[in-house]
Amino acid sequence: NSLMWWLTSIEERDGEAAYLAALHKVIAIPGAWRAPIILGQYHLAKNEIETTDAIFCKVLNQQAVDSAALLMIADSLGHAGYLDLLIERIGRVYLPEKDNPDVGFSLLQACKLAGRKDDGQKLLAIMYALKIPPLKQRLDELAAEFKAMRVG
């Protein structure tokens, strides 16, 4: 996106401190949600999980959290291996009837990889109840995978 392009160009030209200063300027704009997530990703890349979590929680505690924000945070935590944190943070704000189904699928994938069979099956039931035909095949596949999981 254009924000990342702009930030990258600043970092390449002026260095990391200028990148962070520019990022903080954008964060100060009311309603900016992507910039704080980028800052969280920056700290996550440095293995500063407490700082990352605090930043992500601040975004998630906003009144109206966009599905795109949920997906960015889920993707960041998932790729870094923080599956339980992903499930806890995204799971508490995810609204299946409102949010993009991909958020639910990210949660289901995290439940599967973290071995959280019960949580995954509960979320499957909620997503099935939405009765969205294009999702059924994917839900069926995940249901079979959760059913085959051993509880350990």
PDB file of C-alpha atoms in Angstrom:
ATOM      1  CA  ASN A   1       0.000   0.000   0.000  1.00  0.00           C
ATOM      2  CA  SER A   2       1.027   3.621  -0.322  1.00  0.00           C
ATOM      3  CA  LEU A   3       1.781   4.031   3.386  1.00  0.00           C
ATOM      4  CA  MET A   4       4.332   1.211   3.330  1.00  0.00           C
ATOM      5  CA  TRP A   5       5.873   2.541   0.127  1.00  0.00           C
ATOM      6  CA  TRP A   6       6.217   5.999   1.669  1.00  0.00           C
ATOM      7  CA  LEU A   7       7.676   4.658   4.922  1.00  0.00           C
ATOM      8  CA  THR A   8      10.112   2.403   3.084  1.00  0.00           C
ATOM      9  CA  SER A   9      11.308   5.281   0.921  1.00  0.00           C
ATOM     10  CA  ILE A  10      11.934   7.363   4.059  1.00  0.00           C
ATOM     11  CA  GLU A  11      13.818   4.512   5.720  1.00  0.00           C
ATOM     12  CA  GLU A  12      15.973   3.902   2.646  1.00  0.00           C
ATOM     13  CA  ARG A  13      16.764   7.590   2.289  1.00  0.00           C
ATOM     14  CA  ASP A  14      17.076   8.708   5.925  1.00  0.00           C
ATOM     15  CA  GLY A  15      17.365   5.591   8.091  1.00  0.00           C
ATOM     16  CA  GLU A  16      15.439   3.783  10.781  1.00  0.00           C
ATOM     17  CA  ALA A  17      15.007   6.753  13.129  1.00  0.00           C
ATOM     18  CA  ALA A  18      13.379   8.800  10.350  1.00  0.00           C
ATOM     19  CA  TYR A  19      11.164   5.825   9.484  1.00  0.00           C
ATOM     20  CA  LEU A  20       9.958   5.601  13.090  1.00  0.00           C
ATOM     21  CA  ALA A  21       9.441   9.356  13.334  1.00  0.00           C
ATOM     22  CA  ALA A  22       7.332   9.334  10.150  1.00  0.00           C
ATOM     23  CA  LEU A  23       5.378   6.341  11.412  1.00  0.00           C
ATOM     24  CA  HIS A  24       4.608   8.116  14.689  1.00  0.00           C
ATOM     25  CA  LYS A  25       3.395  11.177  12.763  1.00  0.00           C
ATOM     26  CA  VAL A  26       0.908   8.997  10.914  1.00  0.00           C
ATOM     27  CA  ILE A  27      -0.142   7.252  14.123  1.00  0.00           C
ATOM     28  CA  ALA A  28      -1.052  10.680  15.555  1.00  0.00           C
ATOM     29  CA  ILE A  29      -3.681  11.168  12.831  1.00  0.00           C
ATOM     30  CA  PRO A  30      -7.132  10.442  14.311  1.00  0.00           C
ATOM     31  CA  GLY A  31      -8.578   7.196  13.008  1.00  0.00           C
ATOM     32  CA  ALA A  32      -5.262   5.836  11.741  1.00  0.00           C
ATOM     33  CA  TRP A  33      -5.234   2.090  12.363  1.00  0.00           C
ATOM     34  CA  ARG A  34      -2.775   0.717   9.804  1.00  0.00           C
ATOM     35  CA  ALA A  35       0.185   2.729  11.102  1.00  0.00           C
ATOM     36  CA  PRO A  36      -0.043   1.373  14.667  1.00  0.00           C
ATOM     37  CA  ILE A  37      -0.194  -2.161  13.255  1.00  0.00           C
ATOM     38  CA  ILE A  38       2.940  -1.452  11.223  1.00  0.00           C
ATOM     39  CA  LEU A  39       4.608  -0.227  14.422  1.00  0.00           C
ATOM     40  CA  GLY A  40       3.492  -3.428  16.152  1.00  0.00           C
ATOM     41  CA  GLN A  41       4.973  -5.455  13.294  1.00  0.00           C
ATOM     42  CA  TYR A  42       8.218  -3.501  13.657  1.00  0.00           C
ATOM     43  CA  HIS A  43       8.437  -4.465  17.339  1.00  0.00           C
ATOM     44  CA  LEU A  44       7.383  -8.040  16.588  1.00  0.00           C
ATOM     45  CA  ALA A  45      10.289  -8.352  14.138  1.00  0.00           C
ATOM     46  CA  LYS A  46      12.565  -7.349  17.017  1.00  0.00           C
ATOM     47  CA  ASN A  47      10.963 -10.012  19.274  1.00  0.00           C
ATOM     48  CA  GLU A  48       9.525  -7.319  21.534  1.00  0.00           C
ATOM     49  CA  ILE A  49       6.286  -9.192  22.114  1.00  0.00           C
ATOM     50  CA  GLU A  50       5.095  -7.199  25.147  1.00  0.00           C
ATOM     51  CA  THR A  51       5.351  -3.941  23.192  1.00  0.00           C
ATOM     52  CA  THR A  52       3.747  -5.571  20.164  1.00  0.00           C
ATOM     53  CA  ASP A  53       0.887  -6.912  22.250  1.00  0.00           C
ATOM     54  CA  ALA A  54       0.250  -3.526  23.861  1.00  0.00           C
ATOM     55  CA  ILE A  55       0.125  -1.820  20.461  1.00  0.00           C
ATOM     56  CA  PHE A  56      -2.120  -4.477  18.937  1.00  0.00           C
ATOM     57  CA  CYS A  57      -4.445  -4.374  21.979  1.00  0.00           C
ATOM     58  CA  LYS A  58      -4.780  -0.615  21.609  1.00  0.00           C
ATOM     59  CA  VAL A  59      -5.866  -1.083  17.981  1.00  0.00           C
ATOM     60  CA  LEU A  60      -8.235  -3.914  18.911  1.00  0.00           C
ATOM     61  CA  ASN A  61      -9.803  -1.852  21.705  1.00  0.00           C
ATOM     62  CA  GLN A  62     -10.960   0.840  19.298  1.00  0.00           C
ATOM     63  CA  GLN A  63     -14.720   1.049  18.965  1.00  0.00           C
ATOM     64  CA  ALA A  64     -14.977  -0.105  15.353  1.00  0.00           C
ATOM     65  CA  VAL A  65     -12.199  -2.475  14.340  1.00  0.00           C
ATOM     66  CA  ASP A  66     -12.011  -3.098  10.613  1.00  0.00           C
ATOM     67  CA  SER A  67     -11.694  -6.681   9.322  1.00  0.00           C
ATOM     68  CA  ALA A  68      -8.544  -5.619   7.481  1.00  0.00           C
ATOM     69  CA  ALA A  69      -6.974  -4.663  10.818  1.00  0.00           C
ATOM     70  CA  LEU A  70      -7.976  -8.006  12.321  1.00  0.00           C
ATOM     71  CA  LEU A  71      -6.435  -9.842   9.376  1.00  0.00           C
ATOM     72  CA  MET A  72      -3.196  -7.837   9.532  1.00  0.00           C
ATOM     73  CA  ILE A  73      -2.795  -8.534  13.243  1.00  0.00           C
ATOM     74  CA  ALA A  74      -3.750 -12.207  12.884  1.00  0.00           C
ATOM     75  CA  ASP A  75      -1.313 -12.626   9.998  1.00  0.00           C
ATOM     76  CA  SER A  76       1.497 -10.939  11.936  1.00  0.00           C
ATOM     77  CA  LEU A  77       1.008 -13.008  15.082  1.00  0.00           C
ATOM     78  CA  GLY A  78       0.418 -16.222  13.158  1.00  0.00           C
ATOM     79  CA  HIS A  79       3.543 -15.923  11.016  1.00  0.00           C
ATOM     80  CA  ALA A  80       5.583 -15.154  14.121  1.00  0.00           C
ATOM     81  CA  GLY A  81       4.227 -18.274  15.837  1.00  0.00           C
ATOM     82  CA  TYR A  82       2.189 -16.535  18.535  1.00  0.00           C
ATOM     83  CA  LEU A  83      -0.875 -18.684  17.932  1.00  0.00           C
ATOM     84  CA  ASP A  84      -2.345 -18.553  21.433  1.00  0.00           C
ATOM     85  CA  LEU A  85      -1.982 -14.770  21.499  1.00  0.00           C
ATOM     86  CA  LEU A  86      -3.641 -14.569  18.073  1.00  0.00           C
ATOM     87  CA  ILE A  87      -6.553 -16.695  19.287  1.00  0.00           C
ATOM     88  CA  GLU A  88      -6.970 -14.685  22.480  1.00  0.00           C
ATOM     89  CA  ARG A  89      -6.649 -11.215  20.967  1.00  0.00           C
ATOM     90  CA  ILE A  90      -8.525 -11.688  17.692  1.00  0.00           C
ATOM     91  CA  GLY A  91     -11.023 -14.159  19.152  1.00  0.00           C
ATOM     92  CA  ARG A  92     -12.334 -11.653  21.680  1.00  0.00           C
ATOM     93  CA  VAL A  93     -13.214  -9.019  19.055  1.00  0.00           C
ATOM     94  CA  TYR A  94     -14.117 -11.147  16.036  1.00  0.00           C
ATOM     95  CA  LEU A  95     -17.783 -10.816  15.083  1.00  0.00           C
ATOM     96  CA  PRO A  96     -18.612 -13.626  12.627  1.00  0.00           C
ATOM     97  CA  GLU A  97     -21.828 -11.990  11.428  1.00  0.00           C
ATOM     98  CA  LYS A  98     -19.992  -8.721  10.619  1.00  0.00           C
ATOM     99  CA  ASP A  99     -16.347  -9.464   9.917  1.00  0.00           C
ATOM    100  CA  ASN A 100     -14.726 -10.932   6.846  1.00  0.00           C
ATOM    101  CA  PRO A 101     -14.909 -14.751   7.014  1.00  0.00           C
ATOM    102  CA  ASP A 102     -11.145 -14.858   6.430  1.00  0.00           C
ATOM    103  CA  VAL A 103     -10.726 -13.609  10.000  1.00  0.00           C
ATOM    104  CA  GLY A 104     -12.627 -16.679  11.179  1.00  0.00           C
ATOM    105  CA  PHE A 105     -10.527 -18.924   8.972  1.00  0.00           C
ATOM    106  CA  SER A 106      -7.357 -17.368  10.413  1.00  0.00           C
ATOM    107  CA  LEU A 107      -8.647 -18.157  13.887  1.00  0.00           C
ATOM    108  CA  LEU A 108      -9.549 -21.701  12.865  1.00  0.00           C
ATOM    109  CA  GLN A 109      -6.092 -22.242  11.373  1.00  0.00           C
ATOM    110  CA  ALA A 110      -4.475 -20.936  14.556  1.00  0.00           C
ATOM    111  CA  CYS A 111      -6.666 -23.234  16.677  1.00  0.00           C
ATOM    112  CA  LYS A 112      -5.675 -26.174  14.499  1.00  0.00           C
ATOM    113  CA  LEU A 113      -1.946 -25.420  14.611  1.00  0.00           C
ATOM    114  CA  ALA A 114      -2.048 -24.717  18.366  1.00  0.00           C
ATOM    115  CA  GLY A 115      -3.905 -27.968  19.038  1.00  0.00           C
ATOM    116  CA  ARG A 116      -6.915 -26.134  20.458  1.00  0.00           C
ATOM    117  CA  LYS A 117      -9.497 -28.594  19.226  1.00  0.00           C
ATOM    118  CA  ASP A 118     -12.386 -27.462  21.462  1.00  0.00           C
ATOM    119  CA  ASP A 119     -11.923 -23.786  20.564  1.00  0.00           C
ATOM    120  CA  GLY A 120     -11.745 -24.674  16.892  1.00  0.00           C
ATOM    121  CA  GLN A 121     -14.886 -26.788  17.025  1.00  0.00           C
ATOM    122  CA  LYS A 122     -16.804 -24.028  18.837  1.00  0.00           C
ATOM    123  CA  LEU A 123     -15.807 -21.515  16.178  1.00  0.00           C
ATOM    124  CA  LEU A 124     -16.704 -23.974  13.419  1.00  0.00           C
ATOM    125  CA  ALA A 125     -20.214 -24.280  14.861  1.00  0.00           C
ATOM    126  CA  ILE A 126     -20.577 -20.494  14.898  1.00  0.00           C
ATOM    127  CA  MET A 127     -19.356 -20.173  11.319  1.00  0.00           C
ATOM    128  CA  TYR A 128     -21.594 -23.002  10.105  1.00  0.00           C
ATOM    129  CA  ALA A 129     -24.559 -21.217  11.715  1.00  0.00           C
ATOM    130  CA  LEU A 130     -23.973 -18.259   9.380  1.00  0.00           C
ATOM    131  CA  LYS A 131     -25.162 -20.523   6.535  1.00  0.00           C
ATOM    132  CA  ILE A 132     -22.950 -18.969   3.867  1.00  0.00           C
ATOM    133  CA  PRO A 133     -22.853 -21.567   1.067  1.00  0.00           C
ATOM    134  CA  PRO A 134     -19.436 -20.613  -0.385  1.00  0.00           C
ATOM    135  CA  LEU A 135     -17.828 -21.279   3.026  1.00  0.00           C
ATOM    136  CA  LYS A 136     -19.302 -24.743   3.559  1.00  0.00           C
ATOM    137  CA  GLN A 137     -16.690 -26.780   1.703  1.00  0.00           C
ATOM    138  CA  ARG A 138     -13.820 -25.085   3.510  1.00  0.00           C
ATOM    139  CA  LEU A 139     -15.607 -25.464   6.847  1.00  0.00           C
ATOM    140  CA  ASP A 140     -16.247 -29.148   6.103  1.00  0.00           C
ATOM    141  CA  GLU A 141     -12.542 -29.685   5.415  1.00  0.00           C
ATOM    142  CA  LEU A 142     -11.565 -27.988   8.662  1.00  0.00           C
ATOM    143  CA  ALA A 143     -14.238 -29.871  10.601  1.00  0.00           C
ATOM    144  CA  ALA A 144     -12.727 -33.141   9.381  1.00  0.00           C
ATOM    145  CA  GLU A 145      -9.252 -31.983  10.427  1.00  0.00           C
ATOM    146  CA  PHE A 146     -10.463 -30.996  13.908  1.00  0.00           C
ATOM    147  CA  LYS A 147     -12.335 -34.279  14.269  1.00  0.00           C
ATOM    148  CA  ALA A 148      -9.137 -36.173  13.454  1.00  0.00           C
ATOM    149  CA  MET A 149      -7.111 -34.222  16.019  1.00  0.00           C
ATOM    150  CA  ARG A 150      -6.080 -35.940  19.180  1.00  0.00           C
ATOM    151  CA  VAL A 151      -6.722 -34.152  22.422  1.00  0.00           C
ATOM    152  CA  GLY A 152      -3.431 -33.949  24.202  1.00  0.00           C
TER     153      GLY A 152
END
